[in-house]
Structures are given as C-alpha cells and as structure tokens.
PDB file of C-alpha atoms in Angstrom:
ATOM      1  CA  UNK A  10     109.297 131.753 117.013  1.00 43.00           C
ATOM      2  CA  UNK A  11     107.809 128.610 115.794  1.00 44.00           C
ATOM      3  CA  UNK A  12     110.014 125.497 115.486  1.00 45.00           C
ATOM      4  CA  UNK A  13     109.383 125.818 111.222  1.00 46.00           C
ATOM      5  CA  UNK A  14     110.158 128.381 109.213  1.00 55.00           C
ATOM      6  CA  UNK A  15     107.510 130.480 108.402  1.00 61.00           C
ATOM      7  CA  UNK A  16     106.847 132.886 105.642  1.00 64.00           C
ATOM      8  CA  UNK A  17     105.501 135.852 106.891  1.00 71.00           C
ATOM      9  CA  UNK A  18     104.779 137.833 103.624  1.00 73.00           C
ATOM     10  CA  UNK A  19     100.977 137.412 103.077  1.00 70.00           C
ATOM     11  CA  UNK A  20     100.157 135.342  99.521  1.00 71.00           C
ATOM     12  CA  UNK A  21      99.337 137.405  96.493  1.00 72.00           C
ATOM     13  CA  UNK A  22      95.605 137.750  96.822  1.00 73.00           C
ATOM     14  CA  UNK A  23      95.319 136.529 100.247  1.00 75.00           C
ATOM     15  CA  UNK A  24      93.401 138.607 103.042  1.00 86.00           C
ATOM     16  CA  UNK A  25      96.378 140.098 105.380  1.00 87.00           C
ATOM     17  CA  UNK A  26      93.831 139.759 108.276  1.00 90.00           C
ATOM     18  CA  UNK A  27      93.520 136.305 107.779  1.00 91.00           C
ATOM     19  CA  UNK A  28      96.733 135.169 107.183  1.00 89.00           C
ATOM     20  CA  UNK A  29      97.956 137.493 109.992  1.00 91.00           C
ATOM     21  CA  UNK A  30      95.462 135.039 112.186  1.00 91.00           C
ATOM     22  CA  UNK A  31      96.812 131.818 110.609  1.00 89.00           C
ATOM     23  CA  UNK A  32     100.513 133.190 111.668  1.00 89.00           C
ATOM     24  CA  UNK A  33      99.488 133.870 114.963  1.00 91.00           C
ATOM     25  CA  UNK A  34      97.987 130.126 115.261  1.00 89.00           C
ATOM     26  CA  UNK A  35     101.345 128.624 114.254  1.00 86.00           C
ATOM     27  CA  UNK A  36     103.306 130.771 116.557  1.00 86.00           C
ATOM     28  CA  UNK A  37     102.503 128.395 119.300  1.00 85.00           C
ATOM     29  CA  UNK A  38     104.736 125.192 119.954  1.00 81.00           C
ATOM     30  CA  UNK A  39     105.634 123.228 123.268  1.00 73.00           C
ATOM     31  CA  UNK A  40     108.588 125.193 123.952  1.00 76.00           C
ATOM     32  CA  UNK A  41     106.289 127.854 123.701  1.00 84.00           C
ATOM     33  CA  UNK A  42     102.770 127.348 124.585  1.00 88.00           C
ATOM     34  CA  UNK A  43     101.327 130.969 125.579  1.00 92.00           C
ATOM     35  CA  UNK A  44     101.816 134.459 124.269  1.00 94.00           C
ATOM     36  CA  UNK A  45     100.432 138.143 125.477  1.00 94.00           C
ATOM     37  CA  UNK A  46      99.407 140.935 123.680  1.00 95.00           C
ATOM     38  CA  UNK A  47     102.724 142.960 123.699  1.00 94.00           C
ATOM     39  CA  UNK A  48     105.221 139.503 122.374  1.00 94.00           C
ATOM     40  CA  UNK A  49     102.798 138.957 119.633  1.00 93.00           C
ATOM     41  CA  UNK A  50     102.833 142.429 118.330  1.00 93.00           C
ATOM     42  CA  UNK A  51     106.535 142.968 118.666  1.00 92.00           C
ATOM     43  CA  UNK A  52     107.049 139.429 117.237  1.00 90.00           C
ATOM     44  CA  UNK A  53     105.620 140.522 114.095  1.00 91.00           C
ATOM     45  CA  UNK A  54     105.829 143.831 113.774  1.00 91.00           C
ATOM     46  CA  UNK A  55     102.234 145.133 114.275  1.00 93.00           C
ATOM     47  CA  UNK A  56     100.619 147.623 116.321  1.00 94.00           C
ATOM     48  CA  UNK A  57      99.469 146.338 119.711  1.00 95.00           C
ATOM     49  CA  UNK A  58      95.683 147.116 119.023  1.00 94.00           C
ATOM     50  CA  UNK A  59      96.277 144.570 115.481  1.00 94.00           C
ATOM     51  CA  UNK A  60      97.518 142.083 117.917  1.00 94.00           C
ATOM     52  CA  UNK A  61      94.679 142.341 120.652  1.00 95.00           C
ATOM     53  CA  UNK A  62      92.499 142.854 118.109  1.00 94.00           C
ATOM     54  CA  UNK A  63      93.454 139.341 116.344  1.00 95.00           C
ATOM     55  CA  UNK A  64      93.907 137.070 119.740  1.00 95.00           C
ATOM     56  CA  UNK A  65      90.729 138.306 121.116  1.00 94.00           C
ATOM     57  CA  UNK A  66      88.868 137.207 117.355  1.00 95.00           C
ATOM     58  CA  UNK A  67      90.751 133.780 117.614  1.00 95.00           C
ATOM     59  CA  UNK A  68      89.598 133.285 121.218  1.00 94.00           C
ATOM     60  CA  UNK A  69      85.922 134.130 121.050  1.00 93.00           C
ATOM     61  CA  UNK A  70      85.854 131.547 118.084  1.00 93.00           C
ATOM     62  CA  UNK A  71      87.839 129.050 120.106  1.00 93.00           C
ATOM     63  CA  UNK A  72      91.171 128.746 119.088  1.00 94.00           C
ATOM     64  CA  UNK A  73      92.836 130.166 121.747  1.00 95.00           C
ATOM     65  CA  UNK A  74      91.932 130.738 125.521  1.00 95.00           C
ATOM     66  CA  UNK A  75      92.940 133.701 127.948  1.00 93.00           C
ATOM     67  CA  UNK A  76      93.995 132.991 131.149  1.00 91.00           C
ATOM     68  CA  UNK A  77      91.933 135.751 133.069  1.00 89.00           C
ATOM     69  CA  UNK A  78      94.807 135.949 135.757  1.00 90.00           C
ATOM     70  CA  UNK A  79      97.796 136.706 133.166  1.00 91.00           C
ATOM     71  CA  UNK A  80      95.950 137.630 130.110  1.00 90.00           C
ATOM     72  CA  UNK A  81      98.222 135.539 128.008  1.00 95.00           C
ATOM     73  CA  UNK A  82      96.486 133.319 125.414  1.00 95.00           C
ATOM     74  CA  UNK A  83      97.285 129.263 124.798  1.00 94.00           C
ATOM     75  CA  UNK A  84      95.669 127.235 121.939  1.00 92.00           C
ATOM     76  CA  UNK A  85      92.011 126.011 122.481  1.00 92.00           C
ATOM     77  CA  UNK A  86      89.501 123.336 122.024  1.00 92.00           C
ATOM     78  CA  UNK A  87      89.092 124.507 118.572  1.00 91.00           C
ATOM     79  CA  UNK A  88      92.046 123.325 116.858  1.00 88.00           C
ATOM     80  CA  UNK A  89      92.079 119.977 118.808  1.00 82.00           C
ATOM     81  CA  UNK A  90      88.534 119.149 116.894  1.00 85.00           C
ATOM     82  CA  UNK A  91      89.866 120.721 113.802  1.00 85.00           C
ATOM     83  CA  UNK A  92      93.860 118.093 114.409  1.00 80.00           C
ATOM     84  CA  UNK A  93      91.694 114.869 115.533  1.00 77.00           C
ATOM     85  CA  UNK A  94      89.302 116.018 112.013  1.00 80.00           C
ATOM     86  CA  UNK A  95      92.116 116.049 110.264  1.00 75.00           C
ATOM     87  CA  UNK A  96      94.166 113.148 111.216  1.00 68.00           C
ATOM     88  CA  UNK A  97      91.319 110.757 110.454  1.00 71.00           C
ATOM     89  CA  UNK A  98      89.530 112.645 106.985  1.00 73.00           C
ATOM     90  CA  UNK A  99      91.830 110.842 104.698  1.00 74.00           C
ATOM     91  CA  UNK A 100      93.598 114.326 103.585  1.00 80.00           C
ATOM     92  CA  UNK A 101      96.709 113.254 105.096  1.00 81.00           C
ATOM     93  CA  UNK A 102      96.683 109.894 103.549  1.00 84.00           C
ATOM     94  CA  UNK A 103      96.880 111.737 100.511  1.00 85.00           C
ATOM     95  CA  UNK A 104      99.435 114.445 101.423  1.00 87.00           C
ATOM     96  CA  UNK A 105     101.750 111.220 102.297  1.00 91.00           C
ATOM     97  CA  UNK A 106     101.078 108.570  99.152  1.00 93.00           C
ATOM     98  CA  UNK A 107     103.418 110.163  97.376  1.00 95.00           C
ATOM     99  CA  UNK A 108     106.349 110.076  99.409  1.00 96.00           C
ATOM    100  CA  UNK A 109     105.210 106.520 100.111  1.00 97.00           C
ATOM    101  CA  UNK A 110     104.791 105.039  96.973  1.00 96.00           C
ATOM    102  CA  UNK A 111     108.349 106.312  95.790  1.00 96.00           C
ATOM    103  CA  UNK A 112     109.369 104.810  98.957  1.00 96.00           C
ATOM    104  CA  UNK A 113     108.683 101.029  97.892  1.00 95.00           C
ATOM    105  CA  UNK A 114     109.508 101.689  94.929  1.00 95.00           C
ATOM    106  CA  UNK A 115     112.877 102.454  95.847  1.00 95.00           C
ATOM    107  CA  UNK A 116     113.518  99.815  98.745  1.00 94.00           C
ATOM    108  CA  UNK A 117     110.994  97.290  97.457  1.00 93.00           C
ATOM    109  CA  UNK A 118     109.887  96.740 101.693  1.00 94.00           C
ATOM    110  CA  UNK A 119     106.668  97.528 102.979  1.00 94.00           C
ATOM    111  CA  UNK A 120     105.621 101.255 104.029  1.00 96.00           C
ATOM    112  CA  UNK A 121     103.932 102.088 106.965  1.00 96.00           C
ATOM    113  CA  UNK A 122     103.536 105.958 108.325  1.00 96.00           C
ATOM    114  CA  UNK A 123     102.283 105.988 111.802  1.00 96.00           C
ATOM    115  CA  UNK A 124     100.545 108.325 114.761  1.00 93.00           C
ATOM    116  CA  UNK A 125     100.496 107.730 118.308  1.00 93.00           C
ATOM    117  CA  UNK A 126      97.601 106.206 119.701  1.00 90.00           C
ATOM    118  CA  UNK A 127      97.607 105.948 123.432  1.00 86.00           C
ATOM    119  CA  UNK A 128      99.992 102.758 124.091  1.00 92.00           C
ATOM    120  CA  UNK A 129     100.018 101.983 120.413  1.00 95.00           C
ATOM    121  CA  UNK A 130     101.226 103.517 117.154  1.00 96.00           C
ATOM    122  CA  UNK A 131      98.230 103.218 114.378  1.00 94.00           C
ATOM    123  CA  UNK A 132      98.881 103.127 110.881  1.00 93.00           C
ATOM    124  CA  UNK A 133      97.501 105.894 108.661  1.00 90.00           C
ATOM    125  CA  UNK A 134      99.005 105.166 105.535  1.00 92.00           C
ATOM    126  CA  UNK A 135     100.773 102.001 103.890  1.00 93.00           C
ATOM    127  CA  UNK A 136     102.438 100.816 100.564  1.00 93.00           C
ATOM    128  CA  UNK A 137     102.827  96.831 100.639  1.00 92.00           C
ATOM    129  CA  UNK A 138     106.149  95.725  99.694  1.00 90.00           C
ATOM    130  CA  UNK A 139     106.743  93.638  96.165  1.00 85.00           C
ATOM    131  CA  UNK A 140     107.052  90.158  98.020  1.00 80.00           C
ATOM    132  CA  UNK A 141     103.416  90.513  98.963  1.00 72.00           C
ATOM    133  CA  UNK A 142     101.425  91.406 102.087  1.00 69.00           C
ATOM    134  CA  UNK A 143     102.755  91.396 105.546  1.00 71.00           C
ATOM    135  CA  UNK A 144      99.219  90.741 106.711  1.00 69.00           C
ATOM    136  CA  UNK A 145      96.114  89.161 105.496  1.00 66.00           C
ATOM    137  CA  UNK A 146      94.333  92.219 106.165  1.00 72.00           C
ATOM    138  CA  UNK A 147      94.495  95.699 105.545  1.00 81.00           C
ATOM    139  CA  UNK A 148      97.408  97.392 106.895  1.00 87.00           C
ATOM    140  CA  UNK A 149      95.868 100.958 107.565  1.00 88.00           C
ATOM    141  CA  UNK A 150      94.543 101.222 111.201  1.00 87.00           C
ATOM    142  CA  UNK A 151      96.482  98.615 113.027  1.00 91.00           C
ATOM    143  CA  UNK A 152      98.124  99.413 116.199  1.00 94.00           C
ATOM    144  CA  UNK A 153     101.234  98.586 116.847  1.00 94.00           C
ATOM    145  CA  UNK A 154     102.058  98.334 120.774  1.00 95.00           C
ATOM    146  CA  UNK A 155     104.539 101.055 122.084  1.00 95.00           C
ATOM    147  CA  UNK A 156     106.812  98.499 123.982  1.00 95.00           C
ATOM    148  CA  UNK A 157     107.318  96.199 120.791  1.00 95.00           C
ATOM    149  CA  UNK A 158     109.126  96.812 116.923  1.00 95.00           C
ATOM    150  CA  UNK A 159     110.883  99.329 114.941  1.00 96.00           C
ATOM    151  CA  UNK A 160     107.661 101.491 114.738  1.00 96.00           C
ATOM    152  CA  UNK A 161     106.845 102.685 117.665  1.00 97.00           C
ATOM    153  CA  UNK A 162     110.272 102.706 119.139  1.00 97.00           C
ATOM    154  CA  UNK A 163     111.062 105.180 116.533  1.00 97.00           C
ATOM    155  CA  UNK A 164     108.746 107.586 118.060  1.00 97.00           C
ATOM    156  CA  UNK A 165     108.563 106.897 121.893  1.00 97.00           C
ATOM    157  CA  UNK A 166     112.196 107.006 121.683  1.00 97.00           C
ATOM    158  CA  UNK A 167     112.200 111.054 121.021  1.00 96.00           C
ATOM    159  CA  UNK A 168     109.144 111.435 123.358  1.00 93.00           C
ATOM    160  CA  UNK A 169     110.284 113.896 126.252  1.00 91.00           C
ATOM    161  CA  UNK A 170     112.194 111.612 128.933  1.00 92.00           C
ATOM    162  CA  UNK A 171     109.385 112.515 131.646  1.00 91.00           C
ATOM    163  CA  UNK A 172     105.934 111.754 129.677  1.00 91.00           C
ATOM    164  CA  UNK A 173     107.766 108.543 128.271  1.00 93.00           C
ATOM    165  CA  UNK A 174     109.002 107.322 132.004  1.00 92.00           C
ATOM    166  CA  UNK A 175     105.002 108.170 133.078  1.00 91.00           C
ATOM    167  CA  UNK A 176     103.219 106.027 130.146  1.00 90.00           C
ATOM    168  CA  UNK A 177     106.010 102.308 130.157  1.00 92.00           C
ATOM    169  CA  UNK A 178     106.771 102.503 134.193  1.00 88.00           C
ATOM    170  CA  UNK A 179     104.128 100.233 136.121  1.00 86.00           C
ATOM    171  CA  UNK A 180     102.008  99.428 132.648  1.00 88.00           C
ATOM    172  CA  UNK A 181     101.790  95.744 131.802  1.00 91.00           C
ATOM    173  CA  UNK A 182     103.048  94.715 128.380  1.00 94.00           C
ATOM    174  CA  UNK A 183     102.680  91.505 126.370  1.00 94.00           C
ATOM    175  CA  UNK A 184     104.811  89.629 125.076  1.00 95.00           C
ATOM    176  CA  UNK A 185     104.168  88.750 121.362  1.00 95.00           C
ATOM    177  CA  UNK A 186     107.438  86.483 120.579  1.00 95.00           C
ATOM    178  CA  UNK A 187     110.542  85.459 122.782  1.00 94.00           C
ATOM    179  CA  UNK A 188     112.334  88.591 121.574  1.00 95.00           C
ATOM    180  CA  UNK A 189     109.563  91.798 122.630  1.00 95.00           C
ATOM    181  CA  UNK A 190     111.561  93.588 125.972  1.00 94.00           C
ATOM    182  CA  UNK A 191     108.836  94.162 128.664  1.00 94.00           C
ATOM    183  CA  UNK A 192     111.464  95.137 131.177  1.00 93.00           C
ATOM    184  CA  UNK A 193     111.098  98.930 131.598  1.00 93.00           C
ATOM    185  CA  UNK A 194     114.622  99.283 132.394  1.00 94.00           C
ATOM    186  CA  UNK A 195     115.793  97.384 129.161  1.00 95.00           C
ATOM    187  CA  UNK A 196     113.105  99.335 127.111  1.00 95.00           C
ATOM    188  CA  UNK A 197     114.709 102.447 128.289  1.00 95.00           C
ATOM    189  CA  UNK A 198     118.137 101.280 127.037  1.00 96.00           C
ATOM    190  CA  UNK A 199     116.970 100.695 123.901  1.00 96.00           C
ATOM    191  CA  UNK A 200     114.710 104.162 123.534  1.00 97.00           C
ATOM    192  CA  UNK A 201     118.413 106.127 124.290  1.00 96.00           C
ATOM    193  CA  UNK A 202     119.773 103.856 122.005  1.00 97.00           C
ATOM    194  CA  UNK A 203     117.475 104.798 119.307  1.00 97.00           C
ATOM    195  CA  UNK A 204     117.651 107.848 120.000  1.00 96.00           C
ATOM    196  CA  UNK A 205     121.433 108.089 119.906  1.00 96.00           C
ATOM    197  CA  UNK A 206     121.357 106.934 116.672  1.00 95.00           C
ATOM    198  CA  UNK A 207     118.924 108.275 115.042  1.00 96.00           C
ATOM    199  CA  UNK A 208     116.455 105.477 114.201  1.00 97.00           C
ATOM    200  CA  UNK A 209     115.416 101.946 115.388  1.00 97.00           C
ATOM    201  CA  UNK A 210     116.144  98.478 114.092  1.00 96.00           C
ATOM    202  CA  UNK A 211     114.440  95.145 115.201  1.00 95.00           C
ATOM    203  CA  UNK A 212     113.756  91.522 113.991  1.00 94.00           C
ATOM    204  CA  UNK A 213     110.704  89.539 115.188  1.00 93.00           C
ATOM    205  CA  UNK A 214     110.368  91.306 118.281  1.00 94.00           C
ATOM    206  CA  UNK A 215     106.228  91.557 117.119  1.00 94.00           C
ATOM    207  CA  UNK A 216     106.010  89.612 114.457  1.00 91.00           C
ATOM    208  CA  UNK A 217     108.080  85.993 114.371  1.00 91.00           C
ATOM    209  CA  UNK A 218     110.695  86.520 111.231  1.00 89.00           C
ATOM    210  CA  UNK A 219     109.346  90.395 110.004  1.00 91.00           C
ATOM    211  CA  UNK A 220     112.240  92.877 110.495  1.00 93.00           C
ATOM    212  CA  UNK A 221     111.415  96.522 110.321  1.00 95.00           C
ATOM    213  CA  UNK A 222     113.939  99.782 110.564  1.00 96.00           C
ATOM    214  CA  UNK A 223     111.928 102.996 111.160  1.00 97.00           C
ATOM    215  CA  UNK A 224     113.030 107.048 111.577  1.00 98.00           C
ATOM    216  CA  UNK A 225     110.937 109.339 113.530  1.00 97.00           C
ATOM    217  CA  UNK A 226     108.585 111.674 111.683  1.00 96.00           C
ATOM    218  CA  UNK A 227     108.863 115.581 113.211  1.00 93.00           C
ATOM    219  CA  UNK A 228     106.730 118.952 113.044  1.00 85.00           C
ATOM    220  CA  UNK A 229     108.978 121.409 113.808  1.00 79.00           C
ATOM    221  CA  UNK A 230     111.149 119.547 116.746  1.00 80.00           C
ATOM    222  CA  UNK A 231     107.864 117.694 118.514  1.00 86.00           C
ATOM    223  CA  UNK A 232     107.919 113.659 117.063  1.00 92.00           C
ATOM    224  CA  UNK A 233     104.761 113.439 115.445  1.00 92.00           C
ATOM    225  CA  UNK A 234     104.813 110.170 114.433  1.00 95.00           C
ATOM    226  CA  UNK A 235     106.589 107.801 112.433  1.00 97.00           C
ATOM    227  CA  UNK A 236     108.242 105.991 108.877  1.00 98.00           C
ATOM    228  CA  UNK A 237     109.133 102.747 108.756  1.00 97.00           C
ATOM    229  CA  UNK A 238     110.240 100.011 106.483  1.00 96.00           C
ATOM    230  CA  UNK A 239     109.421  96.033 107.041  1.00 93.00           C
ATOM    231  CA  UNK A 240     109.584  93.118 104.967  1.00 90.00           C
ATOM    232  CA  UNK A 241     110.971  89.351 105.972  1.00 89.00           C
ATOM    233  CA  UNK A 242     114.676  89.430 107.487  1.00 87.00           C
ATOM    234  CA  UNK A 243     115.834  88.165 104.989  1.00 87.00           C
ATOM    235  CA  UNK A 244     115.332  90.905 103.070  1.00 86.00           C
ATOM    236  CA  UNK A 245     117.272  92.668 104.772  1.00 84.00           C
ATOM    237  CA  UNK A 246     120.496  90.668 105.371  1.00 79.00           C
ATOM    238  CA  UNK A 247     120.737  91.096 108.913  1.00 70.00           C
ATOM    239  CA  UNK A 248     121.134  95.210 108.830  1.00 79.00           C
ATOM    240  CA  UNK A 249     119.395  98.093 107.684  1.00 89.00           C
ATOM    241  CA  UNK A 250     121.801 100.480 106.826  1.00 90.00           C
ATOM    242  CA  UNK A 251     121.190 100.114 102.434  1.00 89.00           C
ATOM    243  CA  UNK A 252     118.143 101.573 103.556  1.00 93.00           C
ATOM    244  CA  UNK A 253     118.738 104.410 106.205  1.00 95.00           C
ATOM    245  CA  UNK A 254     119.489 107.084 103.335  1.00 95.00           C
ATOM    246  CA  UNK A 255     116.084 106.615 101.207  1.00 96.00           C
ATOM    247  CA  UNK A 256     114.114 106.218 104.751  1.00 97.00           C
ATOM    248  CA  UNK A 257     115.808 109.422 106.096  1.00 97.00           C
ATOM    249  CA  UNK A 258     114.914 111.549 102.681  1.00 97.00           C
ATOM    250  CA  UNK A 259     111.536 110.323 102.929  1.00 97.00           C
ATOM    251  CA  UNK A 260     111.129 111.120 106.169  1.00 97.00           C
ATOM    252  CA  UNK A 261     112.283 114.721 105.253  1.00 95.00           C
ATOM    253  CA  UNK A 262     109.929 115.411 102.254  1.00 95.00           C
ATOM    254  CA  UNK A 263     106.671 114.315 105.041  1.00 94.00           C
ATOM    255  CA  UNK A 264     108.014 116.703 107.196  1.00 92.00           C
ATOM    256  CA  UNK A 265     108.219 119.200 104.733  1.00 89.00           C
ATOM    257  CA  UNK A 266     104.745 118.543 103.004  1.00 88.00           C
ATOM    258  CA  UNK A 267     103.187 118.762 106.963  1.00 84.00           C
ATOM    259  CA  UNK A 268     104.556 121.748 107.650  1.00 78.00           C
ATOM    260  CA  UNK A 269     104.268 123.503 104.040  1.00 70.00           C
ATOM    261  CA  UNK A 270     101.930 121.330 101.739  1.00 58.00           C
ATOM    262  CA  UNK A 271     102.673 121.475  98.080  1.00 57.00           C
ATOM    263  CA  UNK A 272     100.514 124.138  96.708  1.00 55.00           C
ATOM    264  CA  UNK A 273      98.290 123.338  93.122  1.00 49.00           C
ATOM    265  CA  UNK A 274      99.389 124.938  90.381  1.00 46.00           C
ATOM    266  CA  UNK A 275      97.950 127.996  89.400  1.00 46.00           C
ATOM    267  CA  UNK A 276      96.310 127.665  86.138  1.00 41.00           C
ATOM    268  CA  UNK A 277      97.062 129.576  83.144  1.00 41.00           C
ATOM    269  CA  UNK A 278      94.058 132.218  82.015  1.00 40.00           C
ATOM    270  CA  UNK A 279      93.518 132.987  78.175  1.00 39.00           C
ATOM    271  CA  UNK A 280      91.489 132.406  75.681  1.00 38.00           C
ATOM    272  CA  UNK A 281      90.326 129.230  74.540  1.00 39.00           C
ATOM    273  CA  UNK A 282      92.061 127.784  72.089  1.00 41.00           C
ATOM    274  CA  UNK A 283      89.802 127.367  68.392  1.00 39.00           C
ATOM    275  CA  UNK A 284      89.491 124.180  67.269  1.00 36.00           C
TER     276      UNK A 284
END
C-alpha cells in the first residue's frame, strides 16, 4: 500500500465513488508504480467490477494509462499537469508559511523550503532571518545548484544511488568559492555522508561566509524536496546541532500537512444570534 497512511473510511458527506477514486490515485508510489484489476479490488475490499469500473473512469479522463499488453494501469499525463499546477499556484506556499514562520521564530536563521529543479533546487517558500536578508533580492525562486550548499545536498543525498550517479557523473559544475566540491567522487562522499546522518551541514561552499544546515523533506519515503536553515557562520558557532531538533520537527509537520493537509473547521449552524 501507499508509503502514507491512508484513511480509507469515506468522509461524512463525501461521495464513496469519489473518494474510492481519490484512494485508488494515491495507491500508486515508486515502489509501486502499476496495479491490475484483481490487486486493486482485493486491496480494498471491493468487488472486481467496482475496481474495473473505477480504473477504466480514471483512465479515459487521464489519470491513469493501461498498458494494452498487461492490462495493468500506471499514473498518467493528467496528474503531472495537475503536480507541475500545483507546485507553482502559490497553494503550497501557503500550506508551508506556517511551519516556516514558527521556524524563524524559533532559530532566528533564515528559512528556505525547496523543490528540485533539474540541476538546481528552487526555492518555493522563505522566511528571512532577524539579522536581515541573505540577498538583496527576493529569496523565492532562486536556484540553488545541486553540486553546492546544505540545500540541495539535503535532497540529492536521498535521491536513489542510480538516478543521482546519472545526473553529477560527466556534468560540469562551477565553482562559486574555494570551498564548492566539483569532484564527483568527493561529492559522492559527502551525499553518503549526509545521508548517514541524516542531514547536511556546510559553510561558504556557495555563498563566501553564509552557513546553512538543511534535512530532507519526504512524501511517503520518495525526497520531495527540502528545509533548510542559513544565516552568517557566525551564527552558528561553527555547528548546527542547537538547531537539528526544531529543523527535524519542522520538517515533520510539512510532511504531514503534504500528505494530510489541515482540514478548515467546520462551522457551527444555528440561529443567529439577536442583537
């Protein structure tokens, strides 16, 4: 089943076909990209004509595709335009503020939450720290390079070993100060070292004197992207670790509010009250 845990019991109110559909669309995962007719109904419980019935609705509209030869289904082109829609709306900006403001206002540093991008990691949200701006211009949409700084190390670190060899081996990388590794072999090191640990530390290695220490960020167990903290070194007294357990939590509460945002709350009905 899917990497989350999911709650199968349809929503007071909701329509069981349509949340039955939604289920089925979050079944998928990389460790388990395709399904047939027969997994999906014994998964959940349903009769195999509910199950056709509800893969074959989902692919005519896009969301999944049959493979003709094995008649099992994988996602489709649909929910790619629906992620890249909304990764770039502004809705998850605001499903990550608050975890972000409470952030600097618990370390003080600078927040940045990051998505791949190709060879970079781009900032989608960011809290500036209270000694000012790192930059003289908005934060939000920079790329950071892959090969260089607490940010993207974070993530590329927990990308599988294969696809990560395939994207650093024969790429040319700049160097931005006398500390950024280009050396694939060295970079390597330092992505099982990260990993190992559990998150990434570096000084000036993109920016002369700007430290940064950075967790990944994780749907289920894919690295989606990445939290990070960054402020002058000496800030941060030459290590990170005052920091790792308010980094890590915040880290958690994204990954729970991608995975199962905060619902509104319901409002009360009655009767007006008389003035």
């Amino acid at each position: 089943m899917a990497d989350f845990d999911l709650d199968r019991r349809t929503p007071t109110g909701a329509l069981q076909t349509v949340d039955r559909a939604l289920l089925v669309l979050l079944a998928f995962e990389r460790t388990r990209p395709d399904w047939g007719v027969t997994e999906v109904a014994e998964e959940f419980g349903w009769d195999t004509s509910v199950a056709q019935r509800l893969l074959a609705t989902l692919a005519g509209r896009g969301f999944l595709v049959s493979d003709p030869v094995t008649r099992r289904y994988r996602i489709g082109p649909a929910v790619l335009r629906l992620g890249r829609l909304w990764e770039r709306s502004g809705s998850l900006e605001l499903l990550a503020a608050p975890v972000l403001e409470e952030l600097r206002r618990t370390t003080g540093d600078t927040v940045l939450f990051c998505l791949p991008d190709s060879f970079h990691m781009r900032c989608v949200a960011a809290e500036e720290g209270e000694t000012g701006p790192l930059r003289y211009y908005p934060l939000v949409g920079e790329l950071y390079p892959a090969h260089a700084g607490a940010t993207s190390k974070s993530f590329y670190a927990y990308m599988p070993d294969d696809q990560r060899h395939r994207l650093f081996r024969g790429r040319p990388m700049a160097r931005f100060t006398d500390r950024t590794v280009t050396d694939p072999d060295l970079l390597e090191q330092e992505f099982l070292k990260v990993r190992a640990q559990g998150y990434a530390w570096t000084v000036g290695e993109y920016d002369t004197g700007i430290a940064t220490v950075a967790v990944p960020v994780f749907l289920g167990r894919e690295p989606y992207g990445s939290l990070s903290l960054g402020g002058g070194e000496d800030r941060f007294r030459g290590a990170p670790e005052d920091r790792l357990d308010a980094l890590r939590h915040a880290a958690h509460l994204l990954e729970q509010r991608l995975t199962h945002p905060p619902q509104r709350p319901k409002s009360r009905a009655g009767r007006p009250r008389s003035t």
